[in-house]
mmCIF file of C-alpha atoms and ligand atoms in Angstrom:
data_model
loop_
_atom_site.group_PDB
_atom_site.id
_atom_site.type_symbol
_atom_site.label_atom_id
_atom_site.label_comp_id
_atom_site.label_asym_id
_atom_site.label_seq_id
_atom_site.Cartn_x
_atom_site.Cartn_y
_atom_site.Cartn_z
ATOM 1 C CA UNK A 1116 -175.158 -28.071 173.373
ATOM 2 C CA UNK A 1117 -174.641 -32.008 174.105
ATOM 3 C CA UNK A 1118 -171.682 -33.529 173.596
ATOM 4 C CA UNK A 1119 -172.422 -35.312 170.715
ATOM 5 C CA UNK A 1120 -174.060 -32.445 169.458
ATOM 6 C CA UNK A 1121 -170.627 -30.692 170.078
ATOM 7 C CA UNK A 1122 -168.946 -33.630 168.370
ATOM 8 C CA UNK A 1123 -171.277 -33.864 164.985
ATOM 9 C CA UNK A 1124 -170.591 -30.164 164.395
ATOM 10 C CA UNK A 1125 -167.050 -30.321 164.151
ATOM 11 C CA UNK A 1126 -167.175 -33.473 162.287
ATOM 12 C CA UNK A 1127 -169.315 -31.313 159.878
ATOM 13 C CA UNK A 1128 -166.808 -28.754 159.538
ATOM 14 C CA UNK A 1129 -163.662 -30.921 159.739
ATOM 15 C CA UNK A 1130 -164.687 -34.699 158.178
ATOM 16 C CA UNK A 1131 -162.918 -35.829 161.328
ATOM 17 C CA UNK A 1132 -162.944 -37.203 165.008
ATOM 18 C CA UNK A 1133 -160.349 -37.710 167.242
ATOM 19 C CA UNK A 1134 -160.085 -41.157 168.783
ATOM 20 C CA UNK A 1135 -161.570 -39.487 172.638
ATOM 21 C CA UNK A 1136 -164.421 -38.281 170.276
ATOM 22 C CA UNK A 1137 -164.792 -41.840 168.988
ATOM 23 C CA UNK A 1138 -164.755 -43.131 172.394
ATOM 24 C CA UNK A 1139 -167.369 -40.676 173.218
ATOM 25 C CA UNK A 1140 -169.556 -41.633 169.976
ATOM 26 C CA UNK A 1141 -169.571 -45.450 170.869
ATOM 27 C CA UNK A 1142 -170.537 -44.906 174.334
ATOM 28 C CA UNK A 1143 -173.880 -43.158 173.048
ATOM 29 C CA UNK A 1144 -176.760 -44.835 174.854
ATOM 30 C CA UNK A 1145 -179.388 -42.383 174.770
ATOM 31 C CA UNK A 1146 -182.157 -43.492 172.466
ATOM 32 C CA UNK A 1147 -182.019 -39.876 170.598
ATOM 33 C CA UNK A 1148 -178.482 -39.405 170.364
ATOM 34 C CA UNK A 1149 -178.171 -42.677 168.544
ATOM 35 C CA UNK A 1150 -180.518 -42.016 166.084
ATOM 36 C CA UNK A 1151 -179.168 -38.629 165.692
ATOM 37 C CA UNK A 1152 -175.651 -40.549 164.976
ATOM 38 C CA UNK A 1153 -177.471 -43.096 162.947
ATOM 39 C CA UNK A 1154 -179.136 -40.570 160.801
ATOM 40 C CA UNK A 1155 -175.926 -38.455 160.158
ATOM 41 C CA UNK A 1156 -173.620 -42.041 159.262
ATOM 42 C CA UNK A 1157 -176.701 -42.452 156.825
ATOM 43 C CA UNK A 1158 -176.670 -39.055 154.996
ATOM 44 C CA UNK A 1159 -172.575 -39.317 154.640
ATOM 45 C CA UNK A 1160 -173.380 -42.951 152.383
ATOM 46 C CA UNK A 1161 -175.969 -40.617 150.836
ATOM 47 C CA UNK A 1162 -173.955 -37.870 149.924
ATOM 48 C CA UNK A 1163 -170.648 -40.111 148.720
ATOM 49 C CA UNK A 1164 -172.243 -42.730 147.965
ATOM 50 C CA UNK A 1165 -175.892 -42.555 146.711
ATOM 51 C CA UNK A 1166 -179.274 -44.723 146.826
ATOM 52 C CA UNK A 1167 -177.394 -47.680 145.564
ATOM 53 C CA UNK A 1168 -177.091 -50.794 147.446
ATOM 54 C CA UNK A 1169 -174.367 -53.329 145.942
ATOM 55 C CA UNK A 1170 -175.259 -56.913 146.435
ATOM 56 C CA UNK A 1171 -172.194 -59.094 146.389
ATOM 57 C CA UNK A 1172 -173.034 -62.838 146.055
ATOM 58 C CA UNK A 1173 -170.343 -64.999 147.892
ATOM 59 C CA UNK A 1174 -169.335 -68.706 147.443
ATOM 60 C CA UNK A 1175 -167.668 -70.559 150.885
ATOM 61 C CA UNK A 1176 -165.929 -73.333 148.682
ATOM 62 C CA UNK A 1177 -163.689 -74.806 151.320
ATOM 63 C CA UNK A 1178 -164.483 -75.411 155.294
ATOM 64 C CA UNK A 1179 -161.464 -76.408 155.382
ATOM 65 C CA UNK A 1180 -158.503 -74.666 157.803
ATOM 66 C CA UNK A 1181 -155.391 -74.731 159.228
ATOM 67 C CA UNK A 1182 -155.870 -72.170 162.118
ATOM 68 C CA UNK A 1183 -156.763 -71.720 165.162
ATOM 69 C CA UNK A 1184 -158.479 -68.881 165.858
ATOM 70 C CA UNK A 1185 -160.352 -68.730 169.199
ATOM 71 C CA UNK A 1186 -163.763 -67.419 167.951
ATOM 72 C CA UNK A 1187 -164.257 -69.822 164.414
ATOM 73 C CA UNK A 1188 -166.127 -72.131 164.734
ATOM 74 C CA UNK A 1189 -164.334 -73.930 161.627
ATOM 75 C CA UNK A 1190 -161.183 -73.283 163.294
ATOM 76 C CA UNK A 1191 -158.738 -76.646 162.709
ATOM 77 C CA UNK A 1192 -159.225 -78.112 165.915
ATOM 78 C CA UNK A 1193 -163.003 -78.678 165.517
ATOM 79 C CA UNK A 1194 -163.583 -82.423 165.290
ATOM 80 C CA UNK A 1195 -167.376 -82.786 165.252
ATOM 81 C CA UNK A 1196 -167.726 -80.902 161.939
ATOM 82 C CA UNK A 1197 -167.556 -82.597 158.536
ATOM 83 C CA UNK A 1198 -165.502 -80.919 156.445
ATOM 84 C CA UNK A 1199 -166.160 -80.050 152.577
ATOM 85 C CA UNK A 1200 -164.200 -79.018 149.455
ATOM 86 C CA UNK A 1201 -165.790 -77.797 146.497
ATOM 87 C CA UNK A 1202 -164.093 -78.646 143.290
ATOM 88 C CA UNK A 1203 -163.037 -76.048 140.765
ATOM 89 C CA UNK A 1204 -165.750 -76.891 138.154
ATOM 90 C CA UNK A 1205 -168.155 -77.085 141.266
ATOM 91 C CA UNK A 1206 -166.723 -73.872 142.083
ATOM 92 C CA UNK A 1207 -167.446 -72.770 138.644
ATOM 93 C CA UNK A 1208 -170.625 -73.984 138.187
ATOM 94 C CA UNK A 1209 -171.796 -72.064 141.087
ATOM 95 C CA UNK A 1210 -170.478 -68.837 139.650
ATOM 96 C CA UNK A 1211 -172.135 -69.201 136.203
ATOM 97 C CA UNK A 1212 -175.272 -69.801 137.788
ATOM 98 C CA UNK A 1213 -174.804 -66.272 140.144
ATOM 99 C CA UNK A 1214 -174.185 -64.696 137.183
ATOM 100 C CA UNK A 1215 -176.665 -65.360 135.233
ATOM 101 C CA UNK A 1216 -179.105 -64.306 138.506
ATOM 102 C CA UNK A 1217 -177.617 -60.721 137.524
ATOM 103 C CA UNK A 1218 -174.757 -60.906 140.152
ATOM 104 C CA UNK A 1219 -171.504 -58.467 139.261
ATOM 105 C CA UNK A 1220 -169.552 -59.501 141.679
ATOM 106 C CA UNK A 1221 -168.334 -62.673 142.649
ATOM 107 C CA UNK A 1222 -166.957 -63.659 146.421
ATOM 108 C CA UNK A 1223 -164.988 -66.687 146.816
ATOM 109 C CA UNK A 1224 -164.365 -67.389 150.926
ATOM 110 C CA UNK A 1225 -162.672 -70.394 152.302
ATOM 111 C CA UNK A 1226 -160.923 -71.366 155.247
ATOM 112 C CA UNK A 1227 -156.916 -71.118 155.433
ATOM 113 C CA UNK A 1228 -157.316 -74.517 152.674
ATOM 114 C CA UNK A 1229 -153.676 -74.620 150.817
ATOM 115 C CA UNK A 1230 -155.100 -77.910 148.852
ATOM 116 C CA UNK A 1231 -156.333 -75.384 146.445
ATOM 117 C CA UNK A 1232 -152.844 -74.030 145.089
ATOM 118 C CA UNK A 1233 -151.947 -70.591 143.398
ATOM 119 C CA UNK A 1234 -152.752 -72.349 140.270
ATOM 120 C CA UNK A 1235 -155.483 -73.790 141.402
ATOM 121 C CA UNK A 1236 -156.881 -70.514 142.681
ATOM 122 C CA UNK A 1237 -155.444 -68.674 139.861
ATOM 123 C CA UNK A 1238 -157.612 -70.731 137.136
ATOM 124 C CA UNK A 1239 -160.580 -70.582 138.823
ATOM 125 C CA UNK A 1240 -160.435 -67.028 138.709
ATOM 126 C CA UNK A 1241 -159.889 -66.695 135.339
ATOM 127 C CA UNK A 1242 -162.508 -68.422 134.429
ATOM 128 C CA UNK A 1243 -164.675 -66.458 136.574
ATOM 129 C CA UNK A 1244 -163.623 -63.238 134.962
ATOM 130 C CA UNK A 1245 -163.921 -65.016 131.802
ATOM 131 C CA UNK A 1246 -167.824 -65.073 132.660
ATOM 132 C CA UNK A 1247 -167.935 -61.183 132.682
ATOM 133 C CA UNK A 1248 -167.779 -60.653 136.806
ATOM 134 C CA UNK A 1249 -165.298 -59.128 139.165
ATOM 135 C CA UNK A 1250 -163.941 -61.612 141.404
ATOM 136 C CA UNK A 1251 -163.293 -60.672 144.981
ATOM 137 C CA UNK A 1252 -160.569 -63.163 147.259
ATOM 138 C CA UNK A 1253 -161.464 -64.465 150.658
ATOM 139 C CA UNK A 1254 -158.767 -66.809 151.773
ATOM 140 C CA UNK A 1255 -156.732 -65.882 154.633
ATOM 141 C CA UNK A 1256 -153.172 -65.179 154.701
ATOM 142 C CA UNK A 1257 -151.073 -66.553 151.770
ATOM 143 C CA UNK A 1258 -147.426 -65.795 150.149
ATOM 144 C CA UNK A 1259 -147.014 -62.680 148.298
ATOM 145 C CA UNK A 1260 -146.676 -65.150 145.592
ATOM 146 C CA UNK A 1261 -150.141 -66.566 145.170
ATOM 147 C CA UNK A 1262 -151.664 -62.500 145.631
ATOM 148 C CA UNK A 1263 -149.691 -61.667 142.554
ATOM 149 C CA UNK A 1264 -150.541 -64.573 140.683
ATOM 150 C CA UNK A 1265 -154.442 -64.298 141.624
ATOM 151 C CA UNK A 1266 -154.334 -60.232 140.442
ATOM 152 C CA UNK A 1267 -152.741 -61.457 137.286
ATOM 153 C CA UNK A 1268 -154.969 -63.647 136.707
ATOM 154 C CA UNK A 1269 -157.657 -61.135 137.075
ATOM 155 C CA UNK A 1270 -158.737 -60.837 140.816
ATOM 156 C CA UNK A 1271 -160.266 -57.595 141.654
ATOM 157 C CA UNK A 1272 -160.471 -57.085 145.169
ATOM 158 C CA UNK A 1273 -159.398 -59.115 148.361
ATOM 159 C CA UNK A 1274 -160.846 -59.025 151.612
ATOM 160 C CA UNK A 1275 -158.718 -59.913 154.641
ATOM 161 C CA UNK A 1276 -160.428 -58.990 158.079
ATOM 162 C CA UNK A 1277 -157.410 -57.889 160.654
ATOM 163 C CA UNK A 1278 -160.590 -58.543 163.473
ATOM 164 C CA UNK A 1279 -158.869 -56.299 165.888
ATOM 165 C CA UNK A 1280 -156.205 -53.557 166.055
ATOM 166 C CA UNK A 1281 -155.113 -54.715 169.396
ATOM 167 C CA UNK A 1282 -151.970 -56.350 168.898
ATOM 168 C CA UNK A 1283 -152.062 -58.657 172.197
ATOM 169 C CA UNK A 1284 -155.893 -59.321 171.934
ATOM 170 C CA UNK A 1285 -154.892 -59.986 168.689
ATOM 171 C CA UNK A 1286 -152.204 -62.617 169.575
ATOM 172 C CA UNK A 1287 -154.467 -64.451 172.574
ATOM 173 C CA UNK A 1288 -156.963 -64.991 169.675
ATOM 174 C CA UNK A 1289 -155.346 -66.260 166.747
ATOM 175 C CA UNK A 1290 -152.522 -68.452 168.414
ATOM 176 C CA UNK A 1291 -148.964 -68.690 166.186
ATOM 177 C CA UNK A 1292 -150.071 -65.676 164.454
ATOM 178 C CA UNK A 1293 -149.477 -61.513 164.301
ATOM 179 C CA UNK A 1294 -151.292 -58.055 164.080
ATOM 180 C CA UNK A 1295 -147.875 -57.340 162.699
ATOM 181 C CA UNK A 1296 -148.275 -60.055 159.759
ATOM 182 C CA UNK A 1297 -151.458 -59.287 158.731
ATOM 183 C CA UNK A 1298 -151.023 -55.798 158.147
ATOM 184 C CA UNK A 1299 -148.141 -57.001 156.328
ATOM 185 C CA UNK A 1300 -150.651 -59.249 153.896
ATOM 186 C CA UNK A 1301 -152.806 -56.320 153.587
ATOM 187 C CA UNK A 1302 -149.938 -54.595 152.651
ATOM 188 C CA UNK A 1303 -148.704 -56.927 150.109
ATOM 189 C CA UNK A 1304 -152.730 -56.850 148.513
ATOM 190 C CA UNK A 1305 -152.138 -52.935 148.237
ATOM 191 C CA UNK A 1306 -149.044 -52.662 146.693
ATOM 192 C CA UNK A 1307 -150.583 -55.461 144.020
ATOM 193 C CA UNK A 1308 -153.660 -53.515 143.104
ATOM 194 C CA UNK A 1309 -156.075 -55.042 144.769
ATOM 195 C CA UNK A 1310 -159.142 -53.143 146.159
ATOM 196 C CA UNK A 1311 -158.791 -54.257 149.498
ATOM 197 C CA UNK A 1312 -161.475 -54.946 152.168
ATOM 198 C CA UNK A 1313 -160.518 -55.165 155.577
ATOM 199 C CA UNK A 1314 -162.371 -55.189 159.164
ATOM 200 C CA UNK A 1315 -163.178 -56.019 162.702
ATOM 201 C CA UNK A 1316 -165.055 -58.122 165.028
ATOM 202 C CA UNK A 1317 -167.202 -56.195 167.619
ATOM 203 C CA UNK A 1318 -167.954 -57.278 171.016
ATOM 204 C CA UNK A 1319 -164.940 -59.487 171.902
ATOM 205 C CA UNK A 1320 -163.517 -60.514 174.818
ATOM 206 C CA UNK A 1321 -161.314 -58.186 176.405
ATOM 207 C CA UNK A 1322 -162.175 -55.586 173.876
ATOM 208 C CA UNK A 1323 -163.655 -52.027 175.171
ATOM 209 C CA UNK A 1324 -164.283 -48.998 173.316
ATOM 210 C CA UNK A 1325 -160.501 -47.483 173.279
ATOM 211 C CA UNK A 1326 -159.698 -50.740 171.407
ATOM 212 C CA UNK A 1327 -163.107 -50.570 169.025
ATOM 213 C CA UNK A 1328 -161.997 -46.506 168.508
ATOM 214 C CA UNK A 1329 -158.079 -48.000 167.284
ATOM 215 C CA UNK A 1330 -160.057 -50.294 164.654
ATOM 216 C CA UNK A 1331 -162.009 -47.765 163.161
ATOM 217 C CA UNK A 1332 -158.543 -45.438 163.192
ATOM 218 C CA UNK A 1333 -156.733 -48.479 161.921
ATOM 219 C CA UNK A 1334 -159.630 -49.111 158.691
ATOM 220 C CA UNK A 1335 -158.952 -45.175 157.807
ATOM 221 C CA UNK A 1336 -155.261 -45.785 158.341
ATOM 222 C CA UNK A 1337 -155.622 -48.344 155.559
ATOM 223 C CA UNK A 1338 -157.524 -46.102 153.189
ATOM 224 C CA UNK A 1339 -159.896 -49.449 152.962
ATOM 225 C CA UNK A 1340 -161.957 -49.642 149.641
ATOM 226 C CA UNK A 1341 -164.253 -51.668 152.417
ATOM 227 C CA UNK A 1342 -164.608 -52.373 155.629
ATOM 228 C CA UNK A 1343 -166.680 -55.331 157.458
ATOM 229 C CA UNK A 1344 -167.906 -54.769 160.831
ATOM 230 C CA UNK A 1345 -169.976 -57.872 162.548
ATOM 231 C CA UNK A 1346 -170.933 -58.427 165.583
ATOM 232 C CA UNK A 1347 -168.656 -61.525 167.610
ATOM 233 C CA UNK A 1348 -171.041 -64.467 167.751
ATOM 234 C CA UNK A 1349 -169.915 -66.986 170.461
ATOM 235 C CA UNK A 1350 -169.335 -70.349 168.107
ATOM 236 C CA UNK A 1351 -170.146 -73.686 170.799
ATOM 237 C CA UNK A 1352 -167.322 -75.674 169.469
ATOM 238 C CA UNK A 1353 -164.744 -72.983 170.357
ATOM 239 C CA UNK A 1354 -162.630 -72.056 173.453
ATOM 240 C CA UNK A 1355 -165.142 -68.845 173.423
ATOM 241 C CA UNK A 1356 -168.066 -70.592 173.876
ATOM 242 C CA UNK A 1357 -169.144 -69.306 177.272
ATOM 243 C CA UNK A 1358 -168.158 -65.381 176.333
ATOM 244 C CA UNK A 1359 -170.873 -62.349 175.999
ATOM 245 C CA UNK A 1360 -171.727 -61.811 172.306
ATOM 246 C CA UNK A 1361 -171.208 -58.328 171.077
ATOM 247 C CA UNK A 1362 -174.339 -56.582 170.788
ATOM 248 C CA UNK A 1363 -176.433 -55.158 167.821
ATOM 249 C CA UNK A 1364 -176.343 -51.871 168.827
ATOM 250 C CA UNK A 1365 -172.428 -51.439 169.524
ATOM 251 C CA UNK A 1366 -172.169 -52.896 166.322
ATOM 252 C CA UNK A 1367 -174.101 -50.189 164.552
ATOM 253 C CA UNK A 1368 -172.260 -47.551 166.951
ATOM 254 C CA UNK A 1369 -169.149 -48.960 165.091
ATOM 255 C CA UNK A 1370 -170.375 -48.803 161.839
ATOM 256 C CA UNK A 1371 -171.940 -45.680 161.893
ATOM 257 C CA UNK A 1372 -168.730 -44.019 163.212
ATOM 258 C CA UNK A 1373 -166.889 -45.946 160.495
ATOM 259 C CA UNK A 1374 -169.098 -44.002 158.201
ATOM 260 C CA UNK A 1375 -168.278 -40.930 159.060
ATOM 261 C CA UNK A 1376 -164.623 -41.366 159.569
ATOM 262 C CA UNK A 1377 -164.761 -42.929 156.017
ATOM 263 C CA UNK A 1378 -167.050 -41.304 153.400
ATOM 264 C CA UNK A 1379 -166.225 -43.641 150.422
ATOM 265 C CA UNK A 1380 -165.813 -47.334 151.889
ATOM 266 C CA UNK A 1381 -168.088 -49.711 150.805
ATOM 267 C CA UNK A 1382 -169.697 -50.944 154.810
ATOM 268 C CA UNK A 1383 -171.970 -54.056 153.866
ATOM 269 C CA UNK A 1384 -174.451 -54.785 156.450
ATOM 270 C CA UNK A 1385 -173.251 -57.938 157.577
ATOM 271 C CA UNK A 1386 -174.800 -61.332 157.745
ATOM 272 C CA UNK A 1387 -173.682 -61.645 160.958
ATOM 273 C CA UNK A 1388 -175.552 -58.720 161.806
ATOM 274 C CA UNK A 1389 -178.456 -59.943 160.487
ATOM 275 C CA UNK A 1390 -177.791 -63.260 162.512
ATOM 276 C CA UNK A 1391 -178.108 -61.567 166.055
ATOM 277 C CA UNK A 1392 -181.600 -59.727 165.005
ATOM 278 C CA UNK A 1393 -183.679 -60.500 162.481
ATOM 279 C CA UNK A 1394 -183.662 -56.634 161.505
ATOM 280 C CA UNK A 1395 -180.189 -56.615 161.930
ATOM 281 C CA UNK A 1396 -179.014 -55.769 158.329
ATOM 282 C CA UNK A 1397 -181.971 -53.201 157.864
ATOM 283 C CA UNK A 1398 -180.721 -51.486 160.775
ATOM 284 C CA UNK A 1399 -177.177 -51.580 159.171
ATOM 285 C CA UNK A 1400 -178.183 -50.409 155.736
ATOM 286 C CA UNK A 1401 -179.913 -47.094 157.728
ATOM 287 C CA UNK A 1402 -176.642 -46.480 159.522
ATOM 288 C CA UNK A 1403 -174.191 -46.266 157.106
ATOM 289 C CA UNK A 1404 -174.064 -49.470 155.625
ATOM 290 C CA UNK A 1405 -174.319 -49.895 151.127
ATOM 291 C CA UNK A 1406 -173.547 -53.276 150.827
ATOM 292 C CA UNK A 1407 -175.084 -57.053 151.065
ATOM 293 C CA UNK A 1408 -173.699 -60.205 151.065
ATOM 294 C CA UNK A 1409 -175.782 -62.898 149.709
ATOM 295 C CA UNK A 1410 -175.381 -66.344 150.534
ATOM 296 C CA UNK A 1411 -175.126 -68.871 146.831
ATOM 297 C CA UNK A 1412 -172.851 -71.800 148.619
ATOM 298 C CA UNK A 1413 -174.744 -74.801 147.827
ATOM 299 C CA UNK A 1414 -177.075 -75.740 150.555
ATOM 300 C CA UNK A 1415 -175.647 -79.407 150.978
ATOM 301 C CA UNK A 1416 -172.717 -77.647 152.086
ATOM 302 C CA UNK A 1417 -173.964 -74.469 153.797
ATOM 303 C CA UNK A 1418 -175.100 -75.460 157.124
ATOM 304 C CA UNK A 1419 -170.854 -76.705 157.157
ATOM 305 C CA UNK A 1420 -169.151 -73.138 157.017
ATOM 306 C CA UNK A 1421 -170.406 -72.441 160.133
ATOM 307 C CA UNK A 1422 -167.914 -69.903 161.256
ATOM 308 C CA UNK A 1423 -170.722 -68.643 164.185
ATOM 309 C CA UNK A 1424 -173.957 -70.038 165.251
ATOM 310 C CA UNK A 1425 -177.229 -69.535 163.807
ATOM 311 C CA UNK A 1426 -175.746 -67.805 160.645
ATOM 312 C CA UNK A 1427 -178.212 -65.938 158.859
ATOM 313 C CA UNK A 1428 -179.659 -67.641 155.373
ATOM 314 C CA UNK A 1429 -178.371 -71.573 156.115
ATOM 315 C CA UNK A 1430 -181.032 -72.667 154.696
ATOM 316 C CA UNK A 1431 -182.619 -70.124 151.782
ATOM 317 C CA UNK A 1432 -181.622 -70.593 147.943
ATOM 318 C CA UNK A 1433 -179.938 -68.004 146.115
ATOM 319 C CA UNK A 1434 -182.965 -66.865 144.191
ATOM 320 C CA UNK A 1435 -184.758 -66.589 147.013
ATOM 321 C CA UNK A 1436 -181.969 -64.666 149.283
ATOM 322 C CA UNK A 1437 -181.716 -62.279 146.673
ATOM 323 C CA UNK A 1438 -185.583 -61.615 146.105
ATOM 324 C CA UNK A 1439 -185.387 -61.174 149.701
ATOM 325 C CA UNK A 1440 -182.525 -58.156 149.364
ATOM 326 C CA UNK A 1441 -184.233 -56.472 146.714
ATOM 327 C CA UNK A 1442 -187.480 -56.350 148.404
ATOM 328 C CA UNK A 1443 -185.405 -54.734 151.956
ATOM 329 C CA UNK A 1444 -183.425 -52.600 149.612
ATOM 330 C CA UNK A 1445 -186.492 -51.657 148.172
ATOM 331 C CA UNK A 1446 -188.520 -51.095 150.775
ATOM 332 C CA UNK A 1447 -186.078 -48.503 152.285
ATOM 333 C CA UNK A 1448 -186.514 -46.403 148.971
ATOM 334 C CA UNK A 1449 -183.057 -47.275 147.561
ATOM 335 C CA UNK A 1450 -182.119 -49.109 144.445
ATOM 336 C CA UNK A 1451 -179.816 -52.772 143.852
ATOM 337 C CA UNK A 1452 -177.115 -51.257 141.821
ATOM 338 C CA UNK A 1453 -176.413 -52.511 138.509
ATOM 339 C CA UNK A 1454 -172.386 -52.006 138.211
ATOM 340 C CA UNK A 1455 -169.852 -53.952 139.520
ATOM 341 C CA UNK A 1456 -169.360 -51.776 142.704
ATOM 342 C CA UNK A 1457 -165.841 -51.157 142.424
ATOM 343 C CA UNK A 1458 -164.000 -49.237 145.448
ATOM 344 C CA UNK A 1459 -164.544 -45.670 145.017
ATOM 345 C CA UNK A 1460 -161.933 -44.034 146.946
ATOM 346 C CA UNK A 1461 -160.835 -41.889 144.560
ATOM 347 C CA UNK A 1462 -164.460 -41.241 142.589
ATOM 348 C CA UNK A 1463 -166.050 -38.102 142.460
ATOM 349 C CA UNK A 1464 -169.117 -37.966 144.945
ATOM 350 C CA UNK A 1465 -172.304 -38.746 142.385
ATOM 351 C CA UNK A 1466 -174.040 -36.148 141.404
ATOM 352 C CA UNK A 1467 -177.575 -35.075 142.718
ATOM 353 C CA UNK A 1468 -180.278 -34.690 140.666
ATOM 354 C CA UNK A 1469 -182.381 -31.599 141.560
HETATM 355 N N1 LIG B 2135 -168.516 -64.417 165.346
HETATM 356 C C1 LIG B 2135 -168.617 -63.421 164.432
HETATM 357 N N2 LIG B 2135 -167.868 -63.343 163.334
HETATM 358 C C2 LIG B 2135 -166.989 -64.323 163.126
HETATM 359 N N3 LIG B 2135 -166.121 -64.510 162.146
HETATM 360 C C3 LIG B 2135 -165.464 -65.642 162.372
HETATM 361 N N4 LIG B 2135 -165.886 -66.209 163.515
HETATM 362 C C4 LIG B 2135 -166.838 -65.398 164.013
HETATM 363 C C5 LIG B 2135 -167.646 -65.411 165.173
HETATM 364 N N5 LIG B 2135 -167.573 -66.389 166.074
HETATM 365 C C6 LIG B 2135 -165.933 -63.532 161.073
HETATM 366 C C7 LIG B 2135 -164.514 -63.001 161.057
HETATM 367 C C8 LIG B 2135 -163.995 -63.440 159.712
HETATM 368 C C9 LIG B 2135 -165.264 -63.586 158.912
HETATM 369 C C10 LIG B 2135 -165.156 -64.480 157.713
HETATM 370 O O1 LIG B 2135 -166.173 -64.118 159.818
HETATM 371 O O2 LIG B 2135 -164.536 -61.586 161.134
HETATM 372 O O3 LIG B 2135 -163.119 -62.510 159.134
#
């Protein structure tokens, strides 16, 4: 028997890995053997999960950002870009109209922008949950304070990426700022209630596959409701600009291996994914992946929140983005589910019908 073959079988028997077999898993390179990984991570999501592929439609209101962080390209000391703030009835606005396209869930991302307050934050959720959606929280680190007052006010979930478990690699990237402190935040979002979404960066400098096993150790660690794993996209107007993206196929090593370890996560097939390939996020949704992230910032400001280059769907309208889902979901034989999509860590696996 292979290796891996060695390795799948005692997954099968024990629903684990440890972190050498991890290693092991992400240093696949024959052709086989990946699909062979590929095509187990996609019969876990089948099993737990189902055919149902939740599309999450997400609104980047602010470019706006104090921090640093070596790979953003809206990272605060970025002079050439123009920056943007949407306004709350803007903000609004946007959401109505996502709902009414048949959207359940609604994903508000910004930069690290305190000129929208916890009150500020707080209303716009309500009325967003007012409009019959769940609202999912994409802002960065913040008080305790403003979490609580955002769940109050009806948040759902809140997604908070810790990028990488490596505490120095950690440090060297996001200068003034902790590993330590945001697994505090994340944390914090747990002990509130929150369904909380976590996740790393793959391919970045000074990261190698004993650092990529600790992330996928650290998203079980966290009991994650989800988990977003993207390729690193060198950004031009960043310290990072001359580093070696992380490749497509790591990145569905990752994810794949995150399926396994993780049964019940939600794993969307990221856009930045589907910015390195053009089959990127097919190739994510067949290892592992049940999630999509669809694009409904306004265009005037959507070629601004240009966190990596050449992001994926700058330039498409919502209706057409989401068309454009269906039809992949579609074509793979699975179904757009109709729920909100909430974290299912403690759900029963679905049942199959004979
Ligand atoms: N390449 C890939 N992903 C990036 N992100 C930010 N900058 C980059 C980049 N250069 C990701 C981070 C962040 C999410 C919003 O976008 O993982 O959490």
């Amino acid at each position: 028997m292979t290796n891996l073959t060695t390795i799948l079988k005692k997954y099968k028997e024990s629903g684990t890995f440890t972190r050498d077999e991890i290693i092991s898993l992400l240093g696949i390179e024959d052709e086989k053997e990946l699909m062979q990984l590929f095509t187990q991570a996609d019969q876990v999501r089948k099993e737990y999960l189902g055919d149902e592929v939740h599309l999450r439609g997400i609104i980047e209101f602010s470019n706006w950002c104090i921090r640093n962080c070596l790979y953003c390209g809206i990272n605060r000391c970025n002079q050439e870009l123009a920056r943007y703030r949407m306004s709350s009835d803007e903000i609004l606005a946007t959401a109505a109209e996502a709902i009414s396209m048949g959207f359940k869930t609604v994903v508000l991302q910004s930069g690290e922008d305190f000129y929208y307050t916890g009150e500020i934050v707080a209303d716009i959720v309500a009325g967003i949950k007012a409009m019959g959606a769940a609202v999912t929280l994409s802002l960065g680190e913040r008080p305790r304070a403003d979490y609580a007052q955002w769940k109050m006010a009806g948040a759902d979930r809140y997604l908070l990426k810790f990028e990488t478990s490596d505490p120095d690699l950690y440090a060297r990237l996001h200068p003034g700022s902790s590993l330590a402190h945001r697994l505090r935040c994340l944390e914090d979002l747990r002990e509130l209630g929150y369904q909380v979404g976590s996740g790393n960066m793959v391919g970045l400098p000074g990261q190698d596959l004993a650092s990529l096993a600790g992330d996928i150790l650290l998203m079980r660690s966290l009991s994650l409701d989800m988990a977003g794993i993207g390729p690193f996209i060198p950004h031009p107007a960043t310290p990072l600009l001359q580093a070696e993206p992380g490749t497509v196929k790591l990145t569905l090593k990752v994810l794949a291996a995150t399926r396994l370890l993780l049964p019940r996560t939600h794993l969307p097939s990221t856009t930045a994914l589907g910015s390195v390939d053009s089959d990127g996020r097919r190739s994510g949704l067949l290892a592992g992946a049940n999630v999509l992230m669809v694009n409904l910032t306004p265009l005037r400001y959507r070629n601004l929140y240009e966190i990596y280059p050449a992001k994926a769907e700058v330039k498409d309208d919502p209706g057409r983005l989401k068309i454009e889902a269906e039809s992949m979901v579609k074509q793979l034989g699975r179904r757009i589910s109709t729920g909100y999509g909430h974290g299912n860590l403690y759900k029963p696996k679905p049942q199959i019908n004979a």
